[in-house]
Amino acid sequence: MTQSTTSLPPLSTLSAPLQEGARPSDAPVQIEVERLNFYYGPKRALEDISLGMRRNLVTAFIGPSGCGKSTFLRTLNRMNDIIPGTRVEGRVRVAGQDVYGPGTDVVALRRRVGMVFQKSNPFPKSIFENVAYGLRINGLAGTRAGLAGRVEESLKSAALWDEVKDRLHDPALALSGGQQQRLCIARALAIRPEILLMDEPASALDPIATQRIEELIYQLKSTYTIVIVTHNMQQAARVSDVTAFFWLGRLVEFGPTDRIFTAPTEKLTEDYVTGRFG
Amino acid sequence: MTERVVPHFQEELEQFKARLLEMGGLAEERVAAAVHALVERDAELVERVLDGDGPLNLLHIDIDRRAFKLLALHQPMAVDLRAIVSALKINSDLERVGDLAVNIAEAARRYLRHPPVKELIDIPRMGDLAQSMLRDALDAFVRRDTALAQSVLNRDDTLDALKTQVFRELLTFMLQDQRTIEPSLDLILVSRHLERIGDHATNVAEEVIFMVSARDVRHHQGEEPAT
């Protein structure tokens, strides 16, 4: 097994010369991780991970349960800080800023790096207030009309506006599961982050709602850098540009999604994507 | 940003089909050029056909790669699956048509070294027929028109009959004057290549019927849906 080290792997792809559109290797690196180790107490959960996530691309993390993919995602905006007994070694940079450096304002960091969770978690408030909340607490509410405009823009970006525009003041908890998840995405987008982290965003949804979320991810990547953890390998294949395969806390392989799913270089990756284990 | 859900897979599938049509158009154009060069004794055009296989070969590879990627990343089902598998086969047929255009140009280059054996009548007819079969097979693919695809299958016998006719006629020339043997053999080869192009158009038409109705009509078999 070879481990990708500090230098970014070559993002050569299967794409033919005639293929239109930017190649994954064209985008600048937005999140750069160097030799990251992560510990839950004495147990090392992530071993020496180095990789770069590029702007306006969807990077997917796949791997069997317990492989460290969610833990890794949560190191990117310091969500693991709230778990006692954890420890981080190595470096994470978001647009050049050292995430674990002294003096890093975690609140400001999470404003730049939004997150959407597996289980949709709207506040027990109205649809409107759910989206407006982040703007208010961040002092971004502005005028009444300005706030309404930002809420509308966010709901449109999350492909939810048409379904809720006539009932913005209804309770958010009355929405369907898929709608609640899109509401949480709208809430994350309202404060205009640069990066969106998604931890199994569709695993609790039915196939139709899942497809809507996947299409939403595809649209959002033109504006955001997206990192998604998924149990569902097919979902990673469908929505991501770049895929990282984790196994036992290690990064086994990282490369363009089409290559990972058509011609992986590592035996372990091949065995995982072909369903031989995991 | 739109709220309409248009799966991006469908967009990629449409781009993929557009590539295949581009390939079909190119293959048809090259057959037309090769036959025209032979009939009009245009040596310069012969050379252009011989040198111009590159774009078609690039498309051949590009289409295969796109199909490979669509299958691996999107797990298509039902009509989408049939469309991609059919398109892969059509891709090979079109590539062979391009090669046959080169073979016709090679025969034309040799033929032009001799005085004409006769005025060419049936060969341009074969060329027109083969091209129309190819064009209609691809139109049937675009419009998902099984009736048009069936009409392509029906025309194949006419093309075969023309090939036999060309052979019989040239045989009489060769028997009369052995200096015509060499150029006549090249004309027979051309007729054979055109007949093969018709066979590839027939394959394309059969794939269209399979893609649209899931019926496998190859080798004159069953009218029942494929299981």
XYZ file of C-alpha atoms in Angstrom:
505
model
C 0.000 0.000 0.000
C 1.356 3.381 -0.892
C 0.359 6.476 0.927
C -0.076 9.789 -0.821
C 2.447 12.070 0.778
C 2.923 15.788 1.038
C 2.944 16.506 -2.674
C -0.437 16.463 -4.340
C -1.015 13.457 -6.539
C -1.079 14.066 -10.270
C -4.649 14.618 -11.322
C -4.278 13.084 -14.721
C -7.638 11.729 -15.799
C -9.210 9.470 -18.312
C -10.716 12.515 -19.964
C -10.045 12.567 -23.657
C -8.391 15.611 -25.199
C -11.686 16.459 -26.851
C -13.560 16.701 -23.583
C -14.829 20.161 -22.777
C -14.690 21.865 -19.387
C -11.984 22.406 -16.840
C -9.940 19.438 -15.757
C -9.717 18.762 -12.020
C -6.057 19.725 -11.997
C -6.808 23.281 -13.155
C -8.435 24.448 -9.919
C -6.385 26.071 -7.141
C -6.025 24.191 -3.858
C -8.429 25.615 -1.285
C -7.865 23.226 1.623
C -4.419 21.787 2.151
C -3.734 19.091 4.721
C -0.202 18.051 5.625
C 0.773 15.004 7.667
C -2.336 15.078 9.797
C -2.619 12.683 12.749
C -5.672 12.608 14.933
C -6.141 10.879 18.276
C -9.168 9.954 20.328
C -7.339 9.646 23.649
C -4.492 7.180 23.046
C -6.054 5.761 19.878
C -4.777 7.147 16.607
C -7.790 7.535 14.313
C -6.028 9.218 11.394
C -2.521 8.407 10.286
C -0.360 10.868 8.486
C -2.919 12.174 6.029
C -1.831 14.623 3.350
C -4.073 15.856 0.584
C -5.327 18.992 -1.109
C -8.907 19.847 -1.966
C -9.387 22.111 -4.927
C -11.719 25.049 -5.369
C -15.058 24.572 -7.150
C -14.698 20.838 -7.129
C -16.562 18.198 -5.185
C -14.179 16.001 -3.228
C -15.714 12.797 -1.844
C -14.381 10.686 1.018
C -15.307 7.023 0.830
C -14.389 3.990 2.881
C -15.900 1.429 5.241
C -17.376 2.420 8.608
C -14.741 3.483 11.078
C -12.166 4.290 8.401
C -11.819 7.847 9.645
C -13.529 9.698 6.814
C -15.984 11.613 9.031
C -13.299 12.314 11.619
C -11.131 13.709 8.858
C -13.947 15.898 7.535
C -14.478 17.289 11.025
C -10.819 18.245 11.386
C -11.270 20.681 8.512
C -13.407 23.117 10.516
C -12.365 21.957 13.980
C -15.648 20.262 14.787
C -13.675 17.672 16.741
C -12.655 20.374 19.236
C -15.882 19.747 21.115
C -14.999 16.096 21.761
C -12.939 15.786 24.966
C -9.617 13.950 24.860
C -8.935 14.490 21.177
C -5.651 15.720 19.798
C -4.455 16.871 16.391
C -0.976 16.823 14.870
C -0.024 18.210 11.513
C -1.318 21.124 9.535
C -4.603 22.107 7.914
C -4.721 25.272 5.848
C -7.898 26.803 4.489
C -7.108 29.337 1.779
C -3.673 29.769 3.334
C -4.931 30.192 6.909
C -3.580 27.727 9.459
C -6.699 26.183 10.994
C -4.917 24.922 14.111
C -2.547 27.860 14.387
C -2.490 29.979 17.527
C -4.895 32.862 17.348
C -7.230 31.207 14.841
C -10.775 32.366 15.518
C -12.836 29.183 15.334
C -16.108 31.056 14.907
C -14.674 33.008 11.984
C -13.277 29.765 10.563
C -16.667 28.049 10.664
C -18.179 31.046 8.933
C -15.870 30.293 6.010
C -16.293 26.543 6.271
C -19.984 25.652 6.551
C -21.239 22.210 7.458
C -24.264 20.041 6.734
C -24.876 16.944 8.814
C -26.270 13.486 8.219
C -29.443 14.135 10.141
C -31.137 17.360 9.189
C -31.260 19.542 12.258
C -33.449 22.590 11.666
C -34.161 24.783 14.666
C -37.712 24.594 16.040
C -38.483 27.908 14.402
C -40.017 29.077 11.149
C -38.454 28.312 7.763
C -37.502 31.972 7.429
C -35.940 32.181 10.896
C -33.853 29.061 10.305
C -32.110 30.743 7.400
C -32.041 34.201 8.993
C -30.572 32.889 12.257
C -26.952 32.645 11.131
C -27.142 36.088 9.585
C -28.538 37.596 12.785
C -25.982 36.069 15.147
C -23.163 37.022 12.811
C -24.417 40.603 12.646
C -25.121 40.216 8.934
C -28.862 40.773 9.095
C -28.732 44.372 7.832
C -32.026 45.932 6.852
C -35.313 44.066 6.926
C -35.458 43.993 3.116
C -31.798 43.040 2.925
C -32.375 40.136 5.288
C -35.401 38.931 3.340
C -33.311 39.123 0.177
C -30.507 37.019 1.664
C -33.016 34.437 2.921
C -34.613 34.212 -0.521
C -31.240 33.952 -2.241
C -30.142 31.170 0.101
C -33.368 29.210 -0.302
C -33.046 29.538 -4.083
C -29.451 28.328 -3.971
C -30.611 25.324 -1.985
C -33.331 24.605 -4.589
C -36.041 25.008 -1.960
C -37.523 28.450 -2.660
C -40.337 27.393 -4.990
C -41.561 24.834 -2.485
C -41.622 27.155 0.538
C -41.990 30.727 -0.726
C -45.679 30.853 0.211
C -45.170 29.522 3.718
C -41.946 31.028 4.955
C -43.357 31.480 8.434
C -44.532 27.898 8.871
C -42.520 25.754 11.274
C -39.449 24.227 9.669
C -40.178 20.906 11.353
C -43.322 20.557 9.210
C -41.184 20.118 6.097
C -40.345 16.676 4.661
C -36.967 15.109 5.465
C -35.509 16.060 2.090
C -36.819 19.612 2.406
C -35.407 19.900 5.932
C -32.013 18.853 4.639
C -32.165 21.455 1.867
C -33.215 23.995 4.494
C -30.086 23.143 6.471
C -28.069 23.642 3.293
C -29.785 27.024 2.786
C -28.942 27.915 6.389
C -25.298 27.020 5.794
C -25.206 29.019 2.546
C -26.820 32.127 4.045
C -23.603 33.313 5.638
C -21.819 32.801 2.300
C -19.123 30.328 3.264
C -16.331 29.463 0.843
C -16.381 25.800 1.643
C -19.227 23.413 2.374
C -18.545 20.222 4.309
C -21.251 17.575 4.029
C -21.318 14.555 6.282
C -23.574 11.903 4.726
C -26.042 14.580 3.624
C -28.439 12.173 1.917
C -28.120 8.975 3.904
C -31.428 9.499 5.724
C -33.367 10.410 2.573
C -35.390 8.477 0.008
C -34.056 8.084 -3.566
C -35.956 11.065 -5.006
C -34.870 13.429 -2.215
C -31.354 12.013 -2.561
C -31.310 12.802 -6.259
C -32.368 16.390 -5.530
C -29.539 16.776 -3.033
C -27.065 15.284 -5.499
C -28.168 17.656 -8.249
C -27.945 20.506 -5.765
C -24.359 19.546 -4.932
C -23.578 19.494 -8.642
C -24.972 23.023 -9.043
C -23.388 24.415 -5.885
C -19.866 23.487 -6.848
C -19.696 26.372 -9.313
C -19.798 28.681 -6.271
C -18.330 26.619 -3.429
C -15.651 24.105 -2.677
C -17.498 21.016 -1.501
C -16.246 18.096 0.540
C -18.638 15.231 1.091
C -18.432 12.095 3.178
C -20.594 9.289 1.924
C -21.246 5.671 2.738
C -22.778 5.328 -0.657
C -20.071 4.651 -3.179
C -22.394 5.240 -6.127
C -23.180 8.647 -4.736
C -19.491 9.528 -4.655
C -19.231 8.308 -8.255
C -22.184 10.396 -9.372
C -21.460 13.712 -7.668
C -17.749 14.080 -7.076
C -14.837 15.184 -9.216
C -12.167 13.820 -6.909
C -12.382 10.853 -4.559
C -10.310 9.890 -1.542
C -10.493 6.320 -0.258
C -9.807 5.839 3.453
C -9.118 2.575 5.210
C -8.244 2.074 8.889
C -7.435 5.740 9.353
C -5.162 5.876 6.370
C -5.557 7.549 3.014
C -5.135 4.685 0.568
C -5.816 6.432 -2.703
C -6.753 9.876 -3.875
C -7.470 10.917 -7.452
C -10.003 11.895 -10.098
C -13.285 10.108 -9.468
C -13.427 8.582 -12.931
C -10.022 7.007 -12.397
C -10.813 5.754 -8.891
C -13.937 4.020 -10.192
C -12.587 2.743 -13.507
C -8.909 2.076 -12.915
C -7.813 2.428 -9.280
C -4.117 1.896 -8.742
C -4.368 0.292 -5.295
C -5.575 -3.247 -4.761
C -7.463 -2.166 -1.616
C -9.351 0.520 -3.525
C -10.175 -1.955 -6.270
C -11.484 -4.448 -3.726
C -13.586 -1.793 -2.027
C -15.168 -0.237 -5.137
C -15.934 -3.668 -6.560
C -17.685 -4.632 -3.334
C -15.183 -7.306 -2.285
C -15.066 -5.871 1.211
C -16.461 -3.016 3.268
C -29.715 29.180 -10.213
C -32.619 27.089 -11.352
C -34.786 24.992 -9.086
C -35.599 22.552 -11.847
C -33.988 19.169 -11.374
C -32.267 18.177 -14.603
C -30.032 15.275 -13.679
C -26.575 16.147 -14.948
C -26.290 12.541 -16.052
C -28.902 13.258 -18.743
C -26.871 16.222 -19.958
C -23.755 14.089 -20.178
C -25.707 11.397 -21.991
C -26.900 13.971 -24.545
C -23.334 15.208 -25.081
C -22.260 11.621 -25.528
C -24.940 11.021 -28.173
C -23.989 14.270 -29.909
C -20.414 13.005 -30.157
C -21.622 9.791 -31.732
C -23.602 11.755 -34.325
C -20.579 13.884 -35.062
C -18.691 10.655 -35.674
C -21.467 9.375 -37.938
C -21.465 12.588 -39.953
C -17.714 12.403 -40.367
C -17.776 8.754 -41.441
C -20.505 9.440 -43.993
C -18.602 12.442 -45.348
C -15.480 10.352 -45.835
C -17.353 7.643 -47.732
C -18.870 10.318 -49.972
C -15.437 11.863 -50.591
C -13.807 8.511 -51.393
C -16.505 7.537 -53.918
C -16.514 11.028 -55.431
C -12.732 10.939 -55.804
C -12.963 7.602 -57.638
C -15.805 8.590 -59.952
C -14.384 12.036 -60.769
C -10.803 10.696 -60.998
C -9.707 13.310 -58.470
C -6.253 12.172 -57.290
C -5.877 15.061 -54.873
C -9.129 14.177 -53.111
C -7.994 10.539 -52.928
C -4.917 11.650 -50.985
C -6.988 13.826 -48.668
C -9.194 10.844 -47.784
C -6.120 8.672 -47.200
C -4.589 11.236 -44.849
C -7.730 12.293 -43.049
C -8.581 9.424 -40.698
C -7.237 11.182 -37.581
C -10.340 13.072 -36.361
C -12.503 9.965 -36.704
C -10.033 7.897 -34.710
C -9.935 10.519 -31.947
C -13.725 10.515 -31.763
C -13.719 6.719 -31.629
C -11.557 6.834 -28.504
C -13.410 9.784 -26.963
C -16.792 8.073 -27.333
C -15.516 4.840 -25.793
C -14.105 6.760 -22.852
C -17.291 8.677 -22.295
C -19.304 5.463 -22.357
C -16.926 3.850 -19.922
C -17.221 6.804 -17.575
C -21.017 7.011 -17.809
C -21.342 3.313 -17.036
C -18.910 3.423 -14.131
C -20.082 6.623 -12.489
C -23.832 6.627 -13.061
C -24.963 3.005 -13.132
C -27.542 3.692 -15.887
C -30.620 1.506 -16.117
C -33.197 0.445 -18.726
C -33.307 2.708 -21.801
C -30.230 4.659 -20.652
C -28.254 1.446 -20.266
C -29.403 0.193 -23.662
C -28.518 3.546 -25.246
C -24.958 3.453 -23.934
C -24.332 -0.192 -24.801
C -25.843 0.355 -28.265
C -23.787 3.481 -28.768
C -20.612 1.570 -27.942
C -21.360 -0.928 -30.696
C -22.414 1.791 -33.130
C -19.130 3.522 -32.369
C -17.194 0.465 -33.566
C -19.333 0.223 -36.686
C -18.683 3.869 -37.540
C -14.980 3.466 -37.015
C -15.004 0.540 -39.437
C -16.924 2.673 -41.954
C -14.104 5.209 -41.708
C -11.563 2.475 -42.367
C -13.562 1.284 -45.368
C -13.540 4.830 -46.758
C -9.742 4.630 -46.579
C -9.835 1.223 -48.307
C -11.972 2.704 -51.100
C -9.486 5.556 -51.489
C -6.611 3.049 -51.683
C -8.399 1.146 -54.432
C -9.159 4.456 -56.171
C -5.490 5.428 -56.091
C -4.572 2.189 -57.891
C -7.518 2.465 -60.255
C -6.520 5.965 -61.355
C -3.213 4.627 -62.714
C -5.171 2.923 -65.507
C -7.504 4.213 -68.178
C -11.142 3.914 -67.079
C -12.596 0.455 -67.653
C -16.044 1.907 -68.209
C -18.267 4.729 -67.156
C -19.063 4.164 -63.465
C -22.801 3.920 -62.909
C -23.536 1.242 -60.350
C -20.686 2.167 -57.996
C -21.948 5.735 -57.432
C -25.423 4.254 -56.961
C -24.004 1.916 -54.346
C -22.215 4.843 -52.732
C -25.429 6.876 -52.554
C -27.371 3.932 -51.197
C -24.767 3.054 -48.553
C -24.583 6.677 -47.434
C -28.352 7.027 -47.250
C -28.529 3.848 -45.168
C -25.918 5.191 -42.814
C -27.580 8.604 -42.589
C -31.018 7.110 -41.968
C -29.681 4.687 -39.362
C -28.189 7.627 -37.454
C -31.348 9.708 -37.905
C -33.274 6.758 -36.520
C -30.920 6.785 -33.539
C -31.556 10.484 -32.898
C -35.318 10.326 -33.411
C -35.656 6.881 -31.802
C -37.504 5.894 -34.965
C -37.732 2.111 -35.318
C -39.675 2.338 -38.610
C -36.829 4.267 -40.200
C -34.341 1.766 -38.750
C -36.390 -1.070 -40.252
C -36.310 0.663 -43.667
C -32.511 0.633 -43.460
C -32.559 -3.120 -42.895
C -34.817 -3.542 -45.918
C -32.444 -1.670 -48.215
C -29.506 -3.966 -47.566
C -30.674 -6.518 -50.154
C -30.651 -3.863 -52.875
C -27.069 -3.021 -52.034
C -26.069 -6.694 -52.115
C -27.760 -7.109 -55.506
C -25.871 -4.108 -56.885
C -22.609 -5.619 -55.731
C -23.384 -8.863 -57.585
C -24.343 -6.870 -60.665
C -21.065 -4.911 -60.578
C -19.147 -8.169 -60.360
C -20.974 -9.791 -63.266
C -20.557 -6.759 -65.486
C -16.861 -6.375 -64.776
C -16.350 -10.068 -65.390
C -17.420 -9.556 -69.005
C -14.857 -6.751 -69.404
C -12.107 -8.887 -67.915
C -12.932 -11.800 -70.190
C -12.789 -9.568 -73.246
C -9.602 -7.682 -72.439
C -7.130 -8.831 -69.842
C -5.636 -5.336 -69.509
C -8.811 -4.436 -67.637
C -8.288 -7.149 -65.017
C -6.279 -5.085 -62.595
C -8.486 -1.967 -62.566
C -11.626 -4.132 -62.622
C -10.486 -5.982 -59.526
C -10.133 -2.633 -57.776
C -13.672 -1.692 -58.748
C -14.893 -5.045 -57.445
C -13.083 -4.326 -54.201
C -14.746 -0.908 -53.994
C -18.160 -2.494 -54.488
C -17.308 -4.967 -51.776
C -16.307 -2.131 -49.400
C -19.539 -0.274 -50.119
C -21.520 -3.414 -49.458
C -19.694 -3.749 -46.119
C -20.578 -0.130 -45.283
C -24.206 -1.099 -45.860
C -23.725 -4.001 -43.432
C -22.415 -1.591 -40.783
C -25.405 0.717 -41.382
C -27.593 -2.359 -40.881
C -25.846 -3.074 -37.580
C -26.495 0.493 -36.476
C -30.178 0.156 -37.395
C -30.427 -3.100 -35.437
C -28.905 -1.366 -32.410
C -31.465 1.435 -32.722
C -34.302 -1.084 -32.632
C -32.741 -2.669 -29.560
C -32.219 0.676 -27.852
C -35.792 1.866 -28.429
C -37.833 -1.301 -28.046
C -35.464 -3.754 -26.317
C -36.018 -6.149 -29.245
C -32.972 -7.992 -30.545
C -33.493 -8.386 -34.307
C -29.968 -9.516 -35.144
C -29.530 -12.669 -37.183
C -33.213 -12.550 -38.113
C -34.249 -13.659 -34.681
C -37.187 -13.037 -32.376
C -39.787 -10.405 -32.219
C -40.079 -10.869 -28.465
C -38.649 -8.350 -26.006
C -35.172 -9.233 -24.786
C -35.207 -10.788 -21.338
